[in-house]
Each structure stands twice: as structure tokens, then as C-alpha cells.
XYZ file of C-alpha atoms in Angstrom:
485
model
C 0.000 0.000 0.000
C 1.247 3.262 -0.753
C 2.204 5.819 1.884
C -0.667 8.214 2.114
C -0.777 11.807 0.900
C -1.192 14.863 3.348
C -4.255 15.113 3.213
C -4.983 11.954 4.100
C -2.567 11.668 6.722
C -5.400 11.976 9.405
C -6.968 9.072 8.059
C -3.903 7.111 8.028
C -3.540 7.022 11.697
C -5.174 5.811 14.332
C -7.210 8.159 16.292
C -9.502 7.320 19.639
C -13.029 6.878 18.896
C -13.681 7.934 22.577
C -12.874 11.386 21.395
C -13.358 11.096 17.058
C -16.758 9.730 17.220
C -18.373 10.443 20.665
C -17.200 12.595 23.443
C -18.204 15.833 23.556
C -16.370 18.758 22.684
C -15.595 20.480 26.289
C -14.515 17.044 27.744
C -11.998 16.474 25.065
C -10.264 20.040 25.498
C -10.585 19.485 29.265
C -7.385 15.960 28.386
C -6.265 18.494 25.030
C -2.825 19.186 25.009
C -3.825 22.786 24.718
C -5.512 22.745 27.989
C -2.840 20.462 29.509
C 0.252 22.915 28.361
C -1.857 25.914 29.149
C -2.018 24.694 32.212
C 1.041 23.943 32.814
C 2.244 27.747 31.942
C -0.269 29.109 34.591
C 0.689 27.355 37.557
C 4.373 28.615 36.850
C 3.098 32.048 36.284
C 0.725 31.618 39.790
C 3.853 30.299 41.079
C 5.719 33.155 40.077
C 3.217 35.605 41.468
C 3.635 34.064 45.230
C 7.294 33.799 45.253
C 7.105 37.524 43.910
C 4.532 38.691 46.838
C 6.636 36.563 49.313
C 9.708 38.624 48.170
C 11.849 36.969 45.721
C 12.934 39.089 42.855
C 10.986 38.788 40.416
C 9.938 41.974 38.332
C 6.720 43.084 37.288
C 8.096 42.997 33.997
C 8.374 39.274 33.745
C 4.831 38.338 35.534
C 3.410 40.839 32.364
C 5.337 39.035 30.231
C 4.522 35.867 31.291
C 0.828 36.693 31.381
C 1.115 37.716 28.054
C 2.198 34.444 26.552
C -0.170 32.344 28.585
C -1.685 30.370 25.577
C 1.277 31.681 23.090
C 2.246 28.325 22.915
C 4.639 26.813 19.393
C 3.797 23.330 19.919
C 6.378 22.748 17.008
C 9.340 23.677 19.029
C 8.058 22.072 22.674
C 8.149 18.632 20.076
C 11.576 19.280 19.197
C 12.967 20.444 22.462
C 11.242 17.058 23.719
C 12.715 14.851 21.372
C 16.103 16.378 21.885
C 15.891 16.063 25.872
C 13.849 13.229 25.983
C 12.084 15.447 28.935
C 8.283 16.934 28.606
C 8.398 19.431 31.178
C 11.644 21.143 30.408
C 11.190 21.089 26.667
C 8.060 23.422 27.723
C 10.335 25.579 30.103
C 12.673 26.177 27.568
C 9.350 26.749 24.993
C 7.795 29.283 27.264
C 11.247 30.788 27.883
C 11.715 31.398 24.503
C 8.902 33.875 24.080
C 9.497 35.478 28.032
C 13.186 35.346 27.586
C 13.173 38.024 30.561
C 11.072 35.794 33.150
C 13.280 32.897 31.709
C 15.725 32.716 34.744
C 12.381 32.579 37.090
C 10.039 30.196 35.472
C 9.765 26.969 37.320
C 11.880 28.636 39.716
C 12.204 25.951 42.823
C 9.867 23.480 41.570
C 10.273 19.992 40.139
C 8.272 18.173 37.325
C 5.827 17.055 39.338
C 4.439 20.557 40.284
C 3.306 21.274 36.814
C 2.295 17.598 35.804
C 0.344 16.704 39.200
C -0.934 19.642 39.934
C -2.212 19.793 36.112
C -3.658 16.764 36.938
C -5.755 17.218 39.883
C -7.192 20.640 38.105
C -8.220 17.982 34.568
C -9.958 16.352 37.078
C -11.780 18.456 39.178
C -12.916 20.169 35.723
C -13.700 16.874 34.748
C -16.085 16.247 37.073
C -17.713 19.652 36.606
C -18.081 18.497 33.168
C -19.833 15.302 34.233
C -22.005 16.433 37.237
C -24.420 18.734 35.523
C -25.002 16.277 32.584
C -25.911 13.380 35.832
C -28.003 15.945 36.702
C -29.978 16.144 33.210
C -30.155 12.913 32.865
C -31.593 12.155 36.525
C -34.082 15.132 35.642
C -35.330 13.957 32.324
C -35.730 10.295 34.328
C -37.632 12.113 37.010
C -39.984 13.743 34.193
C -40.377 10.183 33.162
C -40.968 8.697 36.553
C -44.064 11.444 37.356
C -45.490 10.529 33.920
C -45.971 7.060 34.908
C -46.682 6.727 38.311
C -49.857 5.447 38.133
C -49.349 2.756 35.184
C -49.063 -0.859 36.209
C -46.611 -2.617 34.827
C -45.685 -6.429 35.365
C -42.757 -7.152 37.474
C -40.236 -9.148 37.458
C -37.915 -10.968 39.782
C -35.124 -13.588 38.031
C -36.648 -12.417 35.392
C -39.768 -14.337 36.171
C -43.133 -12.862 36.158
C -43.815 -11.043 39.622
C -46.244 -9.220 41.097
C -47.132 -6.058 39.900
C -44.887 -2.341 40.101
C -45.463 0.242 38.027
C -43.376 1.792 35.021
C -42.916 5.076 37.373
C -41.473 3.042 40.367
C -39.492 1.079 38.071
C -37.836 3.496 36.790
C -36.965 5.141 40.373
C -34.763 1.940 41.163
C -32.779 3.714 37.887
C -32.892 7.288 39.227
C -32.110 5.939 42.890
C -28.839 4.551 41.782
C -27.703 7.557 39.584
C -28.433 9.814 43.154
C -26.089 7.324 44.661
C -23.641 8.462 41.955
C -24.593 12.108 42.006
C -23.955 11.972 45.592
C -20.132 10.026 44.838
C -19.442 12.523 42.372
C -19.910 15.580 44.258
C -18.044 14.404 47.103
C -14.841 12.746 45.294
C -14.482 16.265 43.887
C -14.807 18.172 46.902
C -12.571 16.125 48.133
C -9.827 15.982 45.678
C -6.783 18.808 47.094
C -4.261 20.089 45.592
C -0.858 19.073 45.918
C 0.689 22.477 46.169
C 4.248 23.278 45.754
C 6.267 20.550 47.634
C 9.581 19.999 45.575
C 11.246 16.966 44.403
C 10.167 14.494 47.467
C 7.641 16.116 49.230
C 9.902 18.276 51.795
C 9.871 21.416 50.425
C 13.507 21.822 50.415
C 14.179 23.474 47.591
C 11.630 26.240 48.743
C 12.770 26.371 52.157
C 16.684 27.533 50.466
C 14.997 29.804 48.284
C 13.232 31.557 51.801
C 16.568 31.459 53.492
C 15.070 28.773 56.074
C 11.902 30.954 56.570
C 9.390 27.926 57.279
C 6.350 30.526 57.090
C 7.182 32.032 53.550
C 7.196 28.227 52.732
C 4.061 27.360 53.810
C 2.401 30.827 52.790
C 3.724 30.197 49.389
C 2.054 27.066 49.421
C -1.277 28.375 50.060
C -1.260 31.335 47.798
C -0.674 28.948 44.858
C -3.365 26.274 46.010
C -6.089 29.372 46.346
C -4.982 30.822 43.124
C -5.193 27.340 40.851
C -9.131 27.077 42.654
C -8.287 24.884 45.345
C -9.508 25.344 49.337
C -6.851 22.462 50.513
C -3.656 21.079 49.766
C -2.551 17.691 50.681
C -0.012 18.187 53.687
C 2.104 14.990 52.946
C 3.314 13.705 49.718
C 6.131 12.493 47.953
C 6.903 13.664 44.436
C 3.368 12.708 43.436
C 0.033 13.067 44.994
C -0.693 9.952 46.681
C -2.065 7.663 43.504
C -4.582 6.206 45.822
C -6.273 9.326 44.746
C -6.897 8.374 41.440
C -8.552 5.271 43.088
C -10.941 7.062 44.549
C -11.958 9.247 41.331
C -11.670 5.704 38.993
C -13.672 4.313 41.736
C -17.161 6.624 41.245
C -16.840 6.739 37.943
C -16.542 2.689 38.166
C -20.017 2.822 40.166
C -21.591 5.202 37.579
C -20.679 2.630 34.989
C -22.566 -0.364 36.966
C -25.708 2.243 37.118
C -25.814 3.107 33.571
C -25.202 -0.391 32.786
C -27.831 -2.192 34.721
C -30.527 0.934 33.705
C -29.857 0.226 29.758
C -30.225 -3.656 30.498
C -33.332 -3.022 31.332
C -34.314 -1.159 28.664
C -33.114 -3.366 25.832
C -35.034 -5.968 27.533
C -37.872 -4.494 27.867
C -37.758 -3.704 24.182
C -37.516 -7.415 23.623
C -40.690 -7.390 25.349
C -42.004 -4.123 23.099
C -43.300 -2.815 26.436
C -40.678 0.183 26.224
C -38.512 1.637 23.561
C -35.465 3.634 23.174
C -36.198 6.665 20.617
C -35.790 5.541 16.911
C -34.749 7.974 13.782
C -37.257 7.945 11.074
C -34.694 7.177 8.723
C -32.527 4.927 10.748
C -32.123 0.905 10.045
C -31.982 -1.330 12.784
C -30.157 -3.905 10.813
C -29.013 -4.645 7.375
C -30.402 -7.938 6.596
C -33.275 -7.354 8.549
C -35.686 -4.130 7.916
C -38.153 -4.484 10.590
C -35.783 -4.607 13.487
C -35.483 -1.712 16.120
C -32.551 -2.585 17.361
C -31.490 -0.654 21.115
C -28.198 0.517 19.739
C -27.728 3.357 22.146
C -28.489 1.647 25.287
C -26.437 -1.389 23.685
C -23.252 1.544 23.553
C -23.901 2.451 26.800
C -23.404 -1.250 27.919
C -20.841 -1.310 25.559
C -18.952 1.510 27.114
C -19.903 1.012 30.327
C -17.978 -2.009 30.743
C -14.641 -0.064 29.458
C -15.112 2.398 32.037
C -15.868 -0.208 34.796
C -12.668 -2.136 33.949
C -10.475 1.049 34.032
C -10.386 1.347 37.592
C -8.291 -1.268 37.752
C -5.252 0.627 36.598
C -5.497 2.841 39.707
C -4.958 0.070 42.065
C -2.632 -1.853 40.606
C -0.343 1.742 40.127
C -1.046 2.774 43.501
C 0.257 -0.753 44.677
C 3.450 -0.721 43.318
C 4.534 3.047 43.851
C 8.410 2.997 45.773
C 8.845 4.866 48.401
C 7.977 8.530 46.907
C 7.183 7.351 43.740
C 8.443 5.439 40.340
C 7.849 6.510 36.675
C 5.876 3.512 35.791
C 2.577 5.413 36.838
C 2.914 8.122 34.071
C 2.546 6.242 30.817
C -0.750 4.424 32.447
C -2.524 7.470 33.844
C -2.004 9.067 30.399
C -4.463 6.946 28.840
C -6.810 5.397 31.855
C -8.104 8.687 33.254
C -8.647 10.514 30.203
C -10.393 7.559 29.021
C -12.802 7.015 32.519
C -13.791 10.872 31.987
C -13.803 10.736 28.490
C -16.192 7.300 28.859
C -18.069 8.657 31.311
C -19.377 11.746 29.346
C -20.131 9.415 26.325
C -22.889 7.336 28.432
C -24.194 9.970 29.979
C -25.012 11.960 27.024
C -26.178 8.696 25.170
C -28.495 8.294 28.398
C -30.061 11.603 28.127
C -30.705 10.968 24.386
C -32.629 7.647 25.622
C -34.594 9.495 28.448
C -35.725 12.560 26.712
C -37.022 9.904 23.726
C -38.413 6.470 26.022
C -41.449 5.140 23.903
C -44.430 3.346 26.101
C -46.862 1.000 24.948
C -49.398 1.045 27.324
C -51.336 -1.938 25.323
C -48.511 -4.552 25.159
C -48.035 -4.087 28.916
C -51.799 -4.223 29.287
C -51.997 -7.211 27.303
C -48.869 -9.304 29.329
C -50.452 -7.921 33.019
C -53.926 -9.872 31.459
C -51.482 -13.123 30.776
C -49.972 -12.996 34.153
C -52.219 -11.470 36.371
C -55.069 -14.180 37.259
C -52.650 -16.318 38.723
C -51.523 -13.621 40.713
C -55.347 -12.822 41.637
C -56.020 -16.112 43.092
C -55.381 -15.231 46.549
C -57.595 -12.412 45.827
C -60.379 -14.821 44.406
C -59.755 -17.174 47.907
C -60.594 -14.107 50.309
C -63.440 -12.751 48.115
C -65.277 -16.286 48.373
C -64.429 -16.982 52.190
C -65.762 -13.072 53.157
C -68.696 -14.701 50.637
C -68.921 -17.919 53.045
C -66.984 -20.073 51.507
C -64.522 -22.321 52.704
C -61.039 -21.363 52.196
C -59.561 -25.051 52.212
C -62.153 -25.940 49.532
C -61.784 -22.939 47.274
C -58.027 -23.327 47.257
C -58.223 -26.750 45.802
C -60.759 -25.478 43.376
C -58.625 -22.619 42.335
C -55.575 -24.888 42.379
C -57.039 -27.603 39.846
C -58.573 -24.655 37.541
C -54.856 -22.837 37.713
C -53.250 -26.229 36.657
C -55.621 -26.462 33.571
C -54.917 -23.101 32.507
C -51.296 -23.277 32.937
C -51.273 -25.876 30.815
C -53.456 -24.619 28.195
C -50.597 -21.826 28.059
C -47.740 -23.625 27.915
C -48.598 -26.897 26.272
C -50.969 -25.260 23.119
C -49.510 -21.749 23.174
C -52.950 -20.308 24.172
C -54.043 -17.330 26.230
C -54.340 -17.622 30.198
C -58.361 -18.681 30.584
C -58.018 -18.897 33.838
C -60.879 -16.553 34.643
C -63.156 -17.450 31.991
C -62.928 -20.982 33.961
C -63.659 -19.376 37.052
C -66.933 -17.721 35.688
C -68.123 -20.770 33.948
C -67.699 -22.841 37.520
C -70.952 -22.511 39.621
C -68.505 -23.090 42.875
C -67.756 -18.837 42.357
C -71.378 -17.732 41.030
C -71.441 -15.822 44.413
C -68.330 -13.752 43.532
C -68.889 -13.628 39.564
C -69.825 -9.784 39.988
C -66.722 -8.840 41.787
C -64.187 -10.326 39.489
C -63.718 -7.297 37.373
C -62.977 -5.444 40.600
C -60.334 -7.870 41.748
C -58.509 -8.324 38.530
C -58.024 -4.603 38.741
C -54.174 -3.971 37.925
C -54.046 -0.700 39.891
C -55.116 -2.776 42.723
C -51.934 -4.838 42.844
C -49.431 -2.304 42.591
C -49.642 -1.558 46.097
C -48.062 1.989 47.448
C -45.864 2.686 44.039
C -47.551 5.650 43.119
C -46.973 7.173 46.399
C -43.685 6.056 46.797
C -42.916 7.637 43.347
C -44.361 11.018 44.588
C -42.573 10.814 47.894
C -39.157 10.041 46.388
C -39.251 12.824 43.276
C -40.145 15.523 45.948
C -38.089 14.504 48.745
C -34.991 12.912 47.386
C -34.511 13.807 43.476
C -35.881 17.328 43.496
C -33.718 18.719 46.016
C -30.698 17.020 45.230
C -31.186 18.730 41.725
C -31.512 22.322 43.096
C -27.414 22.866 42.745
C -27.976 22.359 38.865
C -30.940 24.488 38.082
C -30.464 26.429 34.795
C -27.453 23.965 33.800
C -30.238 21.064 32.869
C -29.646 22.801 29.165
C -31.938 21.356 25.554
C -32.976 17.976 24.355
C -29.541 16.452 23.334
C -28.786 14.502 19.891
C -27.429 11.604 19.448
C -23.868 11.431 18.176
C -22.962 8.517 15.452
């Protein structure tokens, strides 16, 4: 094959689909080597700043001109400093240097690698989850919408995926909302509690800072706090090595993990409950559900979120196994694996959710199909009902449960052995033994009679649970959302 042509260069390589064909735009600037570099030239400016205000000298002159090249960046040159040092961070200190070449002698002044690159870090990922938290929010909202809709509709449930007694499609689909609360909840709190880690030097001691301060233990600690409240943080971590503790990333892996199980278990649900054609994901008018086979409606968006899901739970893996093996204050075979595994968890992360809030602003009910499978399951389940209708009637309950037994057994088998509809009421009106209840049995085969407190539950859980834990994301909840391919 021959080599490809410039222009088709991009097409020669291979690129992620996590960010070429799904993510959205704002998550993959937040891993971009444009935000990551950027980045990396504020903190040495904010670092600057406090070592200026703390009385080292530094001008004016080069914090302007530092400030002025902020996202001047030739990534051309940082490429070929890198290749010729074989070194990331100073190929960019030498790249920023080049256009400050008066702040030069200051930038990255006391610091080591790890103050850019971890600190870098910890920012990605407290955007990220600012990127991911409203959109759990939208999603839980346009589930809640759902939920009030159908409260009230009975539904047949279903325990090891057997035929139980009634719920209703509302309460059903609060077991999905419940869980994504759980992972609002996670969310919220792994990124309030990520911290920064601050300016700590090449093993965590703050040497290097301490000799720059002439020994002056307050300037060090000061300095330390200025740059932690200017980079957005309320906390630094006291203790570290050269890294952050990686157990960290454990934690933020971890939540995202959990929001993968959610996702995954709701969209389960849903495809099955397509195979049932009791509930649909949306469909395009023009879209084909498979190419040998026109009339299918394949569930290929909750299939990707399945699909995805299980990437995202499997990342977290990475995380422990790096935290597990990191020496004493640290080794260099965590870098190349956090590169890809938490870009890829946020990256993930933001694909499902958005592909979830397609499904929920687009769920298709079929009130009749359910209907019709509640009548096919639902005198068997009415039986006990029958029993106490015909004892409060004067029956006997020993002899009516035989009855119902041996009219149960003949319409069992009239379903499974010819393929025929339940008949196990029509039975029970043509039997003389339950003329004295034959006007009640409409009133006792009554789904909404079965599904017990649902509706209320539904009511009490929207107001008092989902509602309020929205409130934080009003006016973020944004349009309807479309699909990506």
C-alpha cells in the first residue's frame, strides 16, 4: 500500500473513537494538550506571582510578560525540544522561555516536574467532574420527568426475570434514578474532596523552597497556600512524595466505576424491555436497525452504553494496581498508564451519559402490550384475591383453594402446552362453585389494585430525594440532546 498523501494523513492514523466519534467537545479540550500545556504555563506564572509577593525578585516585567504568553504556545518547538531532551516538562520551560526570555531565569523557579504535571492533573480532574455532574443531573431530571409521567401505570414485574407481582413503570424506573443519586452523591463528594498538591519539591519536603526563603518555614508554607487558592483549590494535601498519593486516582476511577454499573444495569433493562415491546429507546425515522433485517429496532444506544460502560468499569483497575506498586515517593511507571486510563474514565463517562439523556428525553411506552402481558400474568396472581373474596362470601377457604388450584393447573397448561391465552378466569366464571363472587371479578382483577403503594412512593421520592438534590444544577439542565454517530 502506498504511503498516504497529506491530506490523508489523518486518516492514516489511528485516532480514539472515545474522542473522534463520541465525546463531547468540552470534555476532550478538558485531556487536550492545549488545555494540559496551558495549564502547565499558569501554575508557573501563579507560582511566580507568590514567590514575587513573598519577596523573591521577580519583576513586574516578567509576571506581564509571562501573562502575556499564557496560551502563546509553538507546539512545534516544545516537540523538538522534547525529542532532543527526551524530557516533557523542560522542553516546555525552555518553549515558554523562549517567548518570556526576561522571566526565563524565574520560570519553574524551585519546583520539580511534578508541580506542573500533578498539579495539572488534579485541576483535569476536578474540571472533569464539573463536566460530568451537571449532565448526571440532566439525565436524573429527564428520568424524574419520566418517573411522574408514569406513576400510576401498572406494569408487570419481574424478579429472576420471572413474572412477579405487579410495580409500576414510574417506580421502576426510580430503582434507575435511585442509583444515579447514589452516583450524584459520589461525584460531588470525590471532587470536593480531591486537594491540591501544592508546591512541595522533588520528594515532598519542600527543600528546595525552604533555600529559596533562606530557612523561613512561614514564607514556605504561605507560598504554598497562595498557589493552592490561586489554581481554585480550598486544601492542599499536607504529605506527599513527588506525586500526589495515587490512591487518589482510586478514589476518582472508583465513582466513575459505580456510575458505569448504574448506567449499565438501567440500559439492560431497557433493551429488555424492548424485547418485550413494552418500552422503547427513541428511533430515527430514517434509521435501520439492521441490514439484513428491515423491521428490526434494534437498542443501539443503550447497547453503547453497555458497551462503554464495561470499558469504564474495567479502568479502575489501573489505579490500584499503580497505587500498589509506587516505591517509596514514587516510580515513573505510573505516568505512561494514567495518560491513557483517566482521560479515558472521563472521556467514557461523558459518552454514556449523554447517550443516556438521548434515551430518556425519547423512552417510547406501549401502554397496550403491557396491558396485554399484566392480562397473561395477572389471574394467577389474583387467586389469593379470588380465595378471600369467596371466604368473606362464606366459603370455605380449604375448599376454594383446591378449586382454584385444579382450575390454575388447567390453565397453565393450556398456556404452555398449546400456546394459548391464560383462561383462567373465563374458567372461574363458567364454575358454579364462584357464582357468588362472579360480579366482583372485574374489581379484583383490577391492575391498579396490585401495585400496592408505588404511586406514592414515586411522589414521595421525586419531591423529597430527586428534586432537592437537583436544586445545585438548576439552569445547567440545558436542551434535548442529539445523538452522536
Amino acid at each position: 500500500m502506498a504511503a498516504p498523501g497529506a491530506e490523508e494523513d489523518a486518516l492514516a492514523r489511528y485516532r480514539s473513537p472515545l474522542v473522534s466519534r463520541y465525546a463531547s467537545a468540552e470534555m476532550a479540550f478538558n485531556f487536550s494538550e492545549r488545555k494540559k500545556f496551558g495549564t502547565w504555563r499558569r501554575l508557573w506564572l501563579y507560582l511566580a506571582q507568590a514567590e514575587k509577593s513573598l519577596g523573591l525578585p521577580i519583576t513586574d516585567e516578567q509576571i506581564r510578560e509571562m501573562e502575556a504568553n499564557l496560551d502563546n504556545i509553538d507546539f512545534q518547538m516544545a516537540a523538538e525540544e522534547e525529542k532532543k531532551l527526551r524530557h516533557d516538562v523542560m522542553a516546555h520551560v525552555h518553549t515558554f522561555a523562549h517567548c518570556c526570555p526576561k522571566a526565563a531565569a524565574i520560570i519553574h523557579l524551585g519546583a520539580t516536574s511534578c508541580y506542573v504535571g500533578d498539579n495539572t492533573d488534579l485541576i483535569v480532574l476536578r474540571d472533569g467532574f464539573n463536566l460530568l455532574l451537571p449532565k448526571l443531573a440532566r439525565v436524573i431530571s429527564r428520568l424524574a420527568d419520566f418517573a411522574e409521567k408514569y406513576a400510576e401505570l401498572p406494569t408487570l414485574g419481574f424478579t429472576h426475570y420471572q413474572p412477579a407481582q405487579l410495580t409500576t413503570v414510574g417506580k421502576r424506573c426510580c430503582l434507575w434514578i435511585q442509583d444515579l443519586c447514589m452516583d450524584l452523591q459520589k461525584l460531588e463528594r470525590a471532587r470536593d474532596d480531591l486537594r491540591f498538591r501544592g508546591v512541595k519539591g522533588t520528594t515532598g519536603t519542600q527543600a528546595s523552597f525552604l533555600q529559596l526563603f533562606e530557612g523561613d518555614h512561614s514564607k514556605v508554607e504561605e507560598l504554598d497556600r497562595l498557589v493552592t487558592a490561586k489554581a481554585g483549590f480550598k486544601r492542599a494535601y499536607i504529605v506527599t512524595g513527588q506525586t500526589y498519593s495515587r490512591k487518589v486516582d482510586i478514589e476518582v476511577m472508583s465513582v466513575l466505576a459505580s456510575l458505569g454499573a448504574s448506567i449499565h444495569k438501567i440500559c439492560t433493562d431497557i433493551r429488555l424491555l424492548a424485547n418485550l415491546k413494552e418500552i422503547e429507546e427513541p428511533f430515527e425515522k430514517d434509521q435501520i436497525g439492521s441490514s439484513a433485517m428491515p423491521y428490526k429496532r434494534n437498542p443501539m444506544r443503550s447497547e453503547r452504553c453497555c458497551s462503554l460502560a464495561r470499558h469504564l468499569m474495567t479502568l479502575v483497575l489501573d489505579p490500584l494496581q499503580t497505587a500498589s506498586v509506587q516505591w517509596f515517593e514514587r516510580t515513573l511507571d505510573d505516568s505512561a498508564n494514567r495518560r491513557v486510563c483517566l482521560a479515558e474514565a472521563f472521556l467514557t463517562a461523558d459518552i454514556i451519559l449523554s447517550t443516556l439523556q438521548n434515551i430518556s428525553e425519547g423512552l417510547v411506552v406501549y401502554p397496550k402490550v403491557i396491558a396485554r402481558r399484566i392480562r397473561q400474568e395477572l389471574p394467577f396472581m389474583a387467586t389469593e384475591n379470588i380465595i378471600m373474596a369467596m371466604v368473606k362470601a362464606g366459603g370455605n377457604r380449604q375448599d376454594c383453594h383446591e378449586k382454584i388450584r385444579v382450575l390454575s393447573q388447567q390453565a397453565a397448561a393450556v398456556v404452555k402446552q398449546e400456546g394459548g391465552d391464560n383462561d383462567l378466569i373465563d374458567r372461574v366464571r363458567a364454575d358454579p362453585y364462584f357464582s357468588p363472587i362472579h360480579g366482583h371479578l372485574e374489581s379484583l382483577l383490577d391492575p391498579s389494585s396490585f401495585t400496592g403503594r408505588a404511586p406514592q412512593q414515586v411522589a414521595k421520592f421525586l419531591k423529597e430525594e430527586v428534586r432537592p438534590a437537583l436544586v445545585p444544577y438548576q439552569g445547567k439542565m440545558g436542551g434535548k440532546i442529539e445523538l452522536a454517530l
